[in-house]
Tab-separated table of C-alpha atoms in Angstrom:
chain	number	residue	atom	x	y	z
G	10	MET	CA	0.016	0.014	0.032
G	11	ALA	CA	1.314	3.381	-0.876
G	12	GLU	CA	2.049	5.798	1.841
G	13	ASP	CA	-0.550	8.215	0.590
G	14	ASP	CA	-3.208	5.449	0.726
G	15	LYS	CA	-2.808	4.819	4.516
G	16	PRO	CA	-5.696	6.033	6.668
G	17	LYS	CA	-5.240	9.465	8.096
G	18	GLY	CA	-4.288	9.494	11.742
G	19	GLU	CA	-2.441	6.145	11.750
G	20	PRO	CA	1.096	6.754	13.024
G	21	THR	CA	3.970	6.235	10.717
G	22	GLY	CA	6.836	3.994	11.552
G	23	LYS	CA	8.816	7.020	12.781
G	24	ASP	CA	5.948	8.135	14.985
G	25	ASP	CA	5.514	4.581	16.339
G	26	SER	CA	9.111	4.576	17.566
G	27	ALA	CA	8.584	7.840	19.382
G	28	ALA	CA	5.294	6.615	20.912
G	29	ASP	CA	6.916	3.340	22.046
G	30	GLU	CA	9.698	5.311	23.651
G	31	LEU	CA	7.190	7.474	25.430
G	32	LYS	CA	5.197	4.404	26.576
G	33	ASP	CA	8.367	2.707	27.905
G	34	GLU	CA	9.216	5.818	29.927
G	35	SER	CA	5.775	5.965	31.583
G	36	SER	CA	5.205	2.203	32.006
G	37	GLY	CA	4.509	1.200	35.681
G	38	GLU	CA	4.778	4.765	36.892
G	39	ALA	CA	2.270	7.479	37.920
G	40	ALA	CA	2.065	9.071	34.346
G	41	ASP	CA	0.313	12.286	33.686
G	42	GLU	CA	-3.477	11.678	33.345
G	43	THR	CA	-3.897	14.129	30.499
G	44	THR	CA	-1.317	12.289	28.329
G	45	ALA	CA	-2.961	8.894	29.017
G	46	GLU	CA	-6.447	10.192	28.171
G	47	GLY	CA	-5.141	11.846	24.985
G	48	GLU	CA	-3.574	8.631	23.753
G	49	ALA	CA	-6.771	6.776	24.328
G	50	GLU	CA	-8.869	9.281	22.517
G	51	ALA	CA	-6.334	9.506	19.618
G	52	ALA	CA	-6.517	5.734	19.287
G	53	ASP	CA	-10.303	5.783	19.194
G	54	GLU	CA	-10.261	8.483	16.538
G	55	THR	CA	-7.805	6.565	14.293
G	56	THR	CA	-9.985	3.462	14.512
G	57	ALA	CA	-13.100	5.403	13.708
G	58	GLU	CA	-11.478	7.032	10.695
G	59	ALA	CA	-10.253	3.729	9.417
G	60	GLU	CA	-13.569	1.988	9.732
G	61	GLY	CA	-16.060	4.743	9.010
G	62	GLY	CA	-14.145	6.999	6.676
G	63	ALA	CA	-14.700	10.648	7.403
G	64	GLU	CA	-17.151	10.102	10.249
G	65	LYS	CA	-16.487	12.490	13.086
G	66	LYS	CA	-17.084	12.309	16.906
G	67	PRO	CA	-20.175	14.056	18.223
G	68	SER	CA	-19.897	17.781	18.633
G	69	GLY	CA	-19.004	19.112	22.065
G	70	LYS	CA	-16.293	16.496	22.670
G	71	PRO	CA	-13.314	17.663	20.631
G	72	SER	CA	-10.784	15.049	19.744
G	73	ILE	CA	-7.304	15.447	21.112
G	74	LYS	CA	-4.359	14.421	19.040
G	75	ILE	CA	-0.991	13.794	20.661
G	76	LYS	CA	2.065	14.149	18.613
G	77	ALA	CA	5.169	12.306	19.603
G	78	PRO	CA	8.044	14.481	20.655
G	79	ALA	CA	10.540	15.246	17.967
G	80	ALA	CA	13.948	13.725	18.182
G	81	GLY	CA	16.133	15.550	20.653
G	82	ALA	CA	13.134	17.123	22.415
G	83	ALA	CA	13.049	17.105	26.248
G	84	LYS	CA	11.417	14.079	27.871
G	85	LEU	CA	8.587	14.310	30.465
G	86	PRO	CA	9.915	13.739	33.937
G	87	GLN	CA	8.707	10.828	36.026
G	88	ALA	CA	6.800	11.539	39.257
G	89	LYS	CA	9.227	9.559	41.398
G	90	ASN	CA	12.096	11.791	40.290
G	91	ILE	CA	10.385	15.038	41.359
G	92	ARG	CA	10.890	15.990	45.015
G	93	SER	CA	8.508	18.092	47.106
G	94	PRO	CA	7.839	21.016	46.902
G	95	GLU	CA	8.489	20.829	43.168
G	96	PHE	CA	5.726	18.267	42.664
G	97	THR	CA	2.453	17.997	44.467
G	98	PRO	CA	-0.048	15.661	42.778
G	99	HIS	CA	-3.453	17.105	42.451
G	100	GLY	CA	-5.759	16.404	45.449
G	101	ILE	CA	-3.019	14.818	47.625
G	102	SER	CA	-1.574	16.483	50.715
G	103	ALA	CA	1.983	17.701	50.553
G	104	GLY	CA	2.831	15.456	53.484
G	105	ARG	CA	1.334	13.322	56.227
G	106	GLY	CA	-0.026	15.298	59.079
G	107	SER	CA	0.119	18.634	57.289
G	108	GLY	CA	-3.585	19.161	57.867
G	109	PRO	CA	-6.518	17.856	59.908
G	110	ARG	CA	-7.942	14.506	58.942
G	111	PRO	CA	-11.616	13.769	59.238
G	112	SER	CA	-12.485	11.782	62.436
G	113	GLY	CA	-14.850	8.859	62.513
G	114	LEU	CA	-15.810	9.658	66.202
G	115	THR	CA	-18.995	11.391	67.229
G	116	ALA	CA	-18.775	14.597	69.229
G	117	ALA	CA	-19.570	12.669	72.463
G	118	GLN	CA	-16.959	10.093	71.794
G	119	ALA	CA	-14.379	12.744	70.969
G	120	LYS	CA	-15.176	14.546	74.206
G	121	LYS	CA	-14.745	11.379	76.271
G	122	ARG	CA	-11.443	10.618	74.590
G	123	LYS	CA	-10.199	14.136	75.362
G	124	GLN	CA	-11.232	13.847	78.991
G	125	ALA	CA	-9.503	10.490	79.350
G	126	THR	CA	-6.360	11.890	77.808
G	127	VAL	CA	-6.334	14.859	80.283
G	128	ALA	CA	-6.985	12.544	83.169
G	129	ALA	CA	-4.080	10.287	82.113
G	130	VAL	CA	-1.774	13.354	81.961
G	131	ILE	CA	-2.834	14.487	85.421
G	132	VAL	CA	-2.314	11.044	86.889
G	133	GLY	CA	1.124	10.887	85.317
G	134	LEU	CA	2.059	14.293	86.692
G	135	VAL	CA	0.842	13.344	90.167
G	136	ALA	CA	2.857	10.129	90.048
G	137	ILE	CA	5.961	11.935	88.993
G	138	ALA	CA	5.449	14.564	91.751
G	139	GLY	CA	4.935	11.860	94.323
G	140	ALA	CA	8.069	10.021	93.332
G	141	THR	CA	10.012	13.265	93.386
G	142	ALA	CA	8.670	14.126	96.853
G	143	PHE	CA	9.592	10.694	98.228
G	144	TYR	CA	13.070	10.996	96.813
G	145	VAL	CA	13.503	14.423	98.434
G	146	THR	CA	12.003	13.503	101.804
G	147	ARG	CA	12.848	9.841	102.108
G	148	PRO	CA	14.701	9.077	105.407
G	149	GLY	CA	18.404	8.829	105.301
G	150	PRO	CA	20.545	6.227	107.042
G	151	GLU	CA	20.184	6.064	110.767
G	152	ILE	CA	21.273	3.966	113.718
G	153	LYS	CA	18.747	1.231	114.396
G	154	VAL	CA	18.328	-0.467	117.857
G	155	SER	CA	15.832	-3.270	118.502
G	156	GLY	CA	14.997	-5.609	121.290
G	157	LYS	CA	13.151	-5.553	124.618
G	158	LEU	CA	14.097	-3.289	127.530
G	159	GLY	CA	16.624	-5.007	129.777
G	160	THR	CA	17.776	-7.498	127.106
G	161	ALA	CA	20.860	-7.214	125.014
G	162	PRO	CA	19.981	-4.870	122.092
G	163	LYS	CA	20.579	-5.485	118.388
G	164	VAL	CA	22.476	-2.473	117.174
G	165	ASP	CA	22.935	-1.542	113.511
G	166	ILE	CA	25.224	1.383	112.703
G	167	PRO	CA	25.132	1.833	108.854
G	168	LYS	CA	28.498	2.279	107.069
G	169	ASP	CA	27.048	5.127	105.014
G	170	LEU	CA	26.109	7.066	108.193
G	171	VAL	CA	29.186	9.215	109.047
G	172	PRO	CA	29.695	10.954	112.446
G	173	ASP	CA	28.894	14.661	112.077
G	174	ASN	CA	30.327	15.769	115.496
G	175	LYS	CA	26.780	16.543	116.760
G	176	PHE	CA	25.245	15.419	120.059
G	177	LYS	CA	22.010	13.490	119.565
G	178	VAL	CA	19.674	11.499	121.818
G	179	THR	CA	16.703	9.421	120.651
G	180	GLU	CA	14.294	7.135	122.558
G	181	ALA	CA	14.166	3.616	121.122
G	182	ILE	CA	11.679	2.774	123.929
G	183	ALA	CA	9.772	5.496	125.825
G	184	GLY	CA	9.461	4.863	129.528
G	185	SER	CA	6.659	5.984	131.900
G	186	GLY	CA	8.618	6.322	135.162
G	187	PRO	CA	9.950	9.444	136.917
G	188	LYS	CA	12.044	11.821	134.773
G	189	LEU	CA	15.732	12.064	135.581
G	190	ALA	CA	17.403	15.192	136.937
G	191	ASN	CA	20.945	16.014	137.972
G	192	GLY	CA	21.817	14.218	141.166
G	193	ASP	CA	19.293	11.440	140.613
G	194	ILE	CA	20.497	7.835	140.649
G	195	ALA	CA	19.808	5.945	137.385
G	196	TYR	CA	20.032	2.144	137.450
G	197	VAL	CA	21.003	1.184	133.919
G	198	LYS	CA	22.114	-1.501	131.593
G	199	PHE	CA	24.244	-0.283	128.714
G	200	ALA	CA	26.514	-0.975	125.739
G	201	PHE	CA	28.732	1.457	123.883
G	202	TYR	CA	30.518	1.527	120.516
G	203	GLN	CA	33.421	3.258	118.923
G	204	TRP	CA	32.174	5.162	115.810
G	205	SER	CA	34.594	6.712	113.385
G	206	LYS	CA	34.975	8.093	109.854
G	207	ALA	CA	36.665	5.595	107.516
G	208	SER	CA	40.094	6.628	106.342
G	209	GLY	CA	41.525	7.006	102.844
G	210	SER	CA	39.313	6.797	99.752
G	211	LYS	CA	36.383	5.648	101.892
G	212	SER	CA	36.072	8.875	103.845
G	213	ASP	CA	32.349	9.026	103.116
G	214	GLU	CA	31.858	5.804	105.106
G	215	SER	CA	32.160	4.925	108.808
G	216	THR	CA	33.430	2.053	110.955
G	217	SER	CA	32.070	0.910	114.311
G	218	LYS	CA	33.108	-1.494	117.053
G	219	LYS	CA	31.546	-2.574	120.344
G	220	LEU	CA	33.792	-1.680	123.269
G	221	ASN	CA	31.798	-2.741	126.316
G	222	SER	CA	28.440	-4.148	127.396
G	223	SER	CA	26.959	-4.699	130.796
G	224	TYR	CA	24.451	-7.126	129.310
G	225	GLU	CA	27.282	-9.580	129.021
G	226	GLN	CA	28.043	-9.512	132.778
G	227	GLN	CA	26.735	-12.173	135.160
G	228	GLY	CA	23.483	-11.732	137.221
G	229	GLY	CA	22.859	-8.492	139.028
G	230	GLN	CA	26.131	-6.957	137.831
G	231	GLN	CA	24.324	-6.125	134.584
G	232	VAL	CA	22.558	-3.268	136.312
G	233	MET	CA	24.859	-0.356	137.169
G	234	PRO	CA	24.019	2.697	139.284
G	235	MET	CA	24.913	6.093	137.738
G	236	THR	CA	24.613	9.447	139.440
G	237	VAL	CA	23.332	11.828	136.780
G	238	GLY	CA	25.858	14.611	136.431
G	239	LYS	CA	28.691	12.588	137.868
G	240	THR	CA	29.147	9.789	135.361
G	241	GLN	CA	32.423	11.304	134.119
G	242	VAL	CA	31.046	11.068	130.620
G	243	LYS	CA	29.728	14.563	129.589
G	244	GLY	CA	27.417	13.186	126.950
G	245	LEU	CA	25.850	10.642	129.304
G	246	ASP	CA	25.105	13.334	131.900
G	247	LYS	CA	23.409	15.512	129.274
G	248	GLY	CA	21.609	12.637	127.606
G	249	LEU	CA	19.995	11.150	130.674
G	250	VAL	CA	18.427	14.384	131.984
G	251	GLY	CA	14.755	14.681	131.270
G	252	HIS	CA	14.160	11.070	130.226
G	253	SER	CA	11.944	8.676	132.132
G	254	ALA	CA	12.783	5.500	133.914
G	255	GLY	CA	11.777	2.531	131.712
G	256	SER	CA	13.311	4.160	128.597
G	257	ARG	CA	15.884	2.810	126.168
G	258	LEU	CA	18.064	5.677	124.949
G	259	VAL	CA	20.375	5.871	121.967
G	260	LEU	CA	23.066	8.550	122.424
G	261	GLN	CA	25.375	9.750	119.691
G	262	LEU	CA	28.347	11.478	121.412
G	263	PRO	CA	30.883	13.498	119.482
G	264	PRO	CA	34.511	13.393	120.792
G	265	ALA	CA	34.000	16.456	122.969
G	266	ASP	CA	31.137	14.678	124.864
G	267	GLY	CA	32.855	11.319	125.143
G	268	PHE	CA	35.373	9.837	127.629
G	269	GLY	CA	38.046	12.460	127.184
G	270	GLU	CA	41.557	11.392	128.089
G	271	GLN	CA	40.244	8.178	129.669
G	272	GLY	CA	39.145	7.028	126.185
G	273	SER	CA	42.625	6.139	125.157
G	274	GLN	CA	42.503	3.223	127.645
G	275	MET	CA	39.685	1.750	125.508
G	276	GLY	CA	41.362	2.429	122.151
G	277	LEU	CA	39.479	5.631	121.459
G	278	THR	CA	41.185	8.595	119.811
G	279	ASN	CA	40.267	12.306	120.165
G	280	LYS	CA	38.471	12.076	116.794
G	281	ASP	CA	36.244	9.102	117.642
G	282	SER	CA	32.519	9.412	118.340
G	283	VAL	CA	30.800	7.065	120.736
G	284	VAL	CA	27.313	5.485	120.503
G	285	PHE	CA	25.692	4.477	123.780
G	286	VAL	CA	22.608	2.348	124.164
G	287	VAL	CA	21.266	2.799	127.698
G	288	ASP	CA	18.301	1.037	129.328
G	289	VAL	CA	17.131	3.024	132.415
G	290	MET	CA	15.793	0.231	134.565
G	291	ALA	CA	14.942	2.323	137.634
G	292	SER	CA	15.721	5.672	139.223
G	293	ILE	CA	15.969	7.159	142.657
G	294	PRO	CA	15.596	10.918	143.221
G	295	LYS	CA	18.400	12.927	144.758
G	296	ASN	CA	18.386	12.859	148.608
G	297	ALA	CA	15.580	10.274	148.549
G	298	GLU	CA	14.438	8.881	151.883
G	299	ALA	CA	11.552	6.973	153.392
G	300	LYS	CA	8.084	8.396	152.779
G	301	GLY	CA	4.857	7.143	154.314
G	302	THR	CA	3.007	6.879	157.557
G	303	GLU	CA	5.135	7.594	160.590
G	304	LYS	CA	4.841	5.146	163.525
G	305	LYS	CA	6.010	6.037	167.017
G	306	LEU	CA	8.469	3.876	168.922
G	307	ASP	CA	8.107	4.321	172.740
G	308	ASP	CA	10.382	1.509	173.991
G	309	LYS	CA	13.211	3.116	175.990
G	310	ASN	CA	15.269	-0.028	175.728
G	311	LEU	CA	15.546	0.357	171.957
G	312	PRO	CA	17.477	2.924	169.971
G	313	LYS	CA	15.987	6.352	169.405
G	314	VAL	CA	15.714	7.366	165.701
G	315	GLU	CA	15.172	11.027	164.635
G	316	ALA	CA	15.091	12.713	161.194
G	317	GLY	CA	18.405	14.218	160.109
G	318	GLU	CA	19.456	16.756	157.492
G	319	PRO	CA	18.393	16.005	153.909
G	320	GLY	CA	20.820	13.656	152.273
G	321	LYS	CA	22.664	12.831	155.502
G	322	GLY	CA	20.449	10.127	157.032
G	323	PRO	CA	18.679	9.864	160.389
G	324	LYS	CA	20.139	10.404	163.848
G	325	ILE	CA	20.407	7.231	165.959
G	326	THR	CA	20.953	7.169	169.704
G	327	VAL	CA	21.738	3.765	171.270
G	328	PRO	CA	20.400	3.472	174.887
G	329	LYS	CA	22.533	2.573	177.918
G	330	ALA	CA	20.919	-0.849	178.259
G	331	ASP	CA	21.564	-4.456	177.517
G	332	ALA	CA	21.157	-5.484	173.885
G	333	PRO	CA	18.230	-7.690	172.988
G	334	GLY	CA	19.047	-11.397	172.648
G	335	LYS	CA	16.906	-11.849	169.565
G	336	LEU	CA	16.209	-10.225	166.193
G	337	GLU	CA	14.101	-7.056	166.526
G	338	VAL	CA	12.294	-5.547	163.552
G	339	LYS	CA	10.455	-2.243	163.961
G	340	THR	CA	8.745	-0.184	161.238
G	341	LEU	CA	9.322	3.472	161.887
G	342	ILE	CA	7.754	4.771	158.658
G	343	GLU	CA	5.452	2.563	156.590
G	344	GLY	CA	5.679	3.127	152.882
G	345	GLY	CA	2.966	2.601	150.286
G	346	GLY	CA	4.972	0.598	147.786
G	347	PRO	CA	5.023	-3.129	147.101
G	348	ALA	CA	6.360	-5.537	149.734
G	349	LEU	CA	9.798	-6.985	149.305
G	350	ALA	CA	9.866	-10.637	148.361
G	351	LYS	CA	12.494	-13.288	148.166
G	352	GLY	CA	14.653	-12.721	145.114
G	353	ASP	CA	14.057	-8.951	144.950
G	354	THR	CA	17.036	-6.569	144.812
G	355	ALA	CA	16.260	-3.819	147.221
G	356	ILE	CA	17.600	-0.304	146.716
G	357	VAL	CA	18.257	1.166	150.152
G	358	GLN	CA	20.005	3.828	152.206
G	359	TYR	CA	21.203	2.597	155.560
G	360	VAL	CA	23.207	3.373	158.671
G	361	GLY	CA	24.955	0.589	160.781
G	362	LYS	CA	26.095	1.115	164.406
G	363	LEU	CA	27.558	-0.987	167.180
G	364	TRP	CA	25.356	-1.473	170.271
G	365	ARG	CA	28.238	-1.446	172.627
G	366	ASP	CA	29.516	2.042	171.856
G	367	GLY	CA	27.141	3.602	169.273
G	368	LYS	CA	29.970	3.839	166.736
G	369	THR	CA	29.011	3.899	163.058
G	370	PHE	CA	30.749	1.072	161.228
G	371	ASP	CA	29.059	1.442	157.825
G	372	GLU	CA	26.570	3.697	156.046
G	373	SER	CA	25.548	4.558	152.490
G	374	TRP	CA	24.375	8.172	152.795
G	375	SER	CA	27.845	9.681	152.511
G	376	LYS	CA	28.754	7.567	149.495
G	377	GLY	CA	26.633	9.601	147.101
G	378	GLN	CA	24.325	6.823	145.959
G	379	PRO	CA	22.121	4.094	147.548
G	380	ALA	CA	23.229	0.493	147.989
G	381	SER	CA	21.433	-2.500	146.588
G	382	PHE	CA	20.999	-5.841	148.318
G	383	PRO	CA	19.383	-9.131	147.222
G	384	ILE	CA	16.636	-10.206	149.595
G	385	GLY	CA	16.083	-13.706	151.001
G	386	THR	CA	18.873	-15.350	149.018
G	387	GLY	CA	21.817	-15.232	151.537
G	388	GLY	CA	23.512	-12.362	149.747
G	389	THR	CA	23.804	-10.376	152.950
G	390	VAL	CA	23.717	-11.034	156.735
G	391	PRO	CA	20.848	-13.224	157.993
G	392	GLY	CA	19.133	-10.380	159.939
G	393	PHE	CA	18.828	-8.373	156.729
G	394	ASP	CA	17.203	-11.195	154.819
G	395	LYS	CA	14.706	-11.868	157.614
G	396	GLY	CA	14.013	-8.288	158.656
G	397	LEU	CA	13.447	-6.759	155.218
G	398	THR	CA	11.397	-9.562	153.638
G	399	GLY	CA	7.788	-8.272	153.564
G	400	ALA	CA	8.678	-4.693	154.242
G	401	LYS	CA	7.125	-2.184	151.868
G	402	VAL	CA	8.942	0.124	149.556
G	403	GLY	CA	9.043	3.627	151.060
G	404	SER	CA	9.402	2.304	154.592
G	405	ARG	CA	12.046	3.081	157.259
G	406	VAL	CA	12.863	-0.025	159.309
G	407	LEU	CA	14.902	-0.447	162.536
G	408	LEU	CA	16.785	-3.756	162.756
G	409	ILE	CA	18.577	-5.062	165.881
G	410	LEU	CA	20.799	-8.081	165.098
G	411	PRO	CA	22.406	-10.223	167.769
G	412	PRO	CA	25.714	-11.854	166.706
G	413	LYS	CA	24.086	-14.947	165.150
G	414	GLU	CA	21.929	-12.715	162.917
G	415	GLY	CA	24.952	-10.595	161.980
G	416	TYR	CA	28.558	-11.710	161.400
G	417	GLY	CA	28.550	-14.595	163.898
G	418	THR	CA	31.257	-15.418	166.359
G	419	LYS	CA	33.974	-14.445	163.914
G	420	GLY	CA	32.725	-10.892	163.527
G	421	ASN	CA	34.175	-8.621	160.827
G	422	GLU	CA	37.656	-7.393	161.803
G	423	GLN	CA	37.896	-4.965	158.864
G	424	ALA	CA	34.722	-3.191	159.983
G	425	GLY	CA	35.737	-3.300	163.706
G	426	ILE	CA	32.943	-5.823	164.541
G	427	LYS	CA	33.677	-8.407	167.212
G	428	GLY	CA	32.094	-11.836	167.419
G	429	THR	CA	30.037	-10.640	170.481
G	430	ASP	CA	28.706	-7.419	168.920
G	431	THR	CA	25.077	-6.672	168.455
G	432	LEU	CA	24.403	-4.535	165.383
G	433	VAL	CA	21.892	-1.716	164.960
G	434	PHE	CA	20.632	-0.827	161.404
G	435	VAL	CA	18.237	1.876	160.186
G	436	VAL	CA	17.190	1.128	156.638
G	437	ASP	CA	15.219	3.259	154.192
G	438	ILE	CA	13.774	1.102	151.447
G	439	LEU	CA	13.715	3.286	148.313
G	440	GLY	CA	12.795	0.790	145.580
G	441	THR	CA	13.759	-2.367	143.751
G	442	LEU	CA	15.588	-3.186	140.615
G	443	PRO	CA	13.481	-4.684	137.783
G	444	LYS	CA	14.136	-8.369	137.312
């Protein structure tokens, strides 16, 4: 067929090549919609011309003819090779999140979701604030003491707690007895520890070591009398004042409040602090004496007992008469406390005199603190055990002991007591030590 006889609109071989090249370039990509529609309409028009001759498309829809680009002309760029903002496809956002998206929630649902989100944020803030507050206010390391009053305590001194050269007293157990004052007698059990800063690279740590403990002594020796203000340990004197009998105290004493020069005998240096644990088992007020109902003694053949100066004991006058041949027990003041029983340890002030010359051979008043005696167990002379058993705390009792109720036929040479001596005692019963 001659070239002039080919139907109009059918591409020539040269045009086919250009069209194929264009097709290859746009295959599988997001090609321009206008080009694609033009090619389809051009193809429809060619077919119609070939089959129907000069028949034309209905008016109002003009045919679009696409001519292949001439050789050497610029090619259409592919969409994937065009970067934003150079290329923004029609009807598609320039990027995700660049504008509001329609929500599928109703207004009520959207409101509930917003409220839940706000609540979650508030809860989170409260939790964070609470955690921060705990971190700021949480307690630091401290000395911990546990156990019952009167029993050996368990003491924990943390390594990360370093002495700060400050005096401190805390009550591990709060007592309900009388409060201590200077001059009072405190009956205590105690343990104390050396407490020091660690040396070298561990200067932010501490070391501790138990130095002594009365809890490890045998029997009644565990309880020690201390005159408040005269313990020779400044920190103890300060720490005991104002606290009640029945308390367990934990005292942190800086070097200035410790043992002073005597500390070197226990291995303490002038830079060491001391930790005391003190159980105040009982207390006796300064210048304490019998208190209760006074009872008159009219027997002229027995010693006369009169009140003396505070803190110095009663006056005793022995008569010019023969001594009684048996044990005599007379209550001069009857106290209102519990009666002494076998096994009790009585806290007493006393005066002892010889019947034969009225000379004082022993007394406790001038020694600065009361004495303590076990009752009914043979720990003292027989007349004491017999005469004080059943007597009430607070009482003043007159005891007359013939030799067999005292030191027997051997006497007590050191005290100037002969084997034939009758002894006269006046005893104020001030209290008992807790068992």
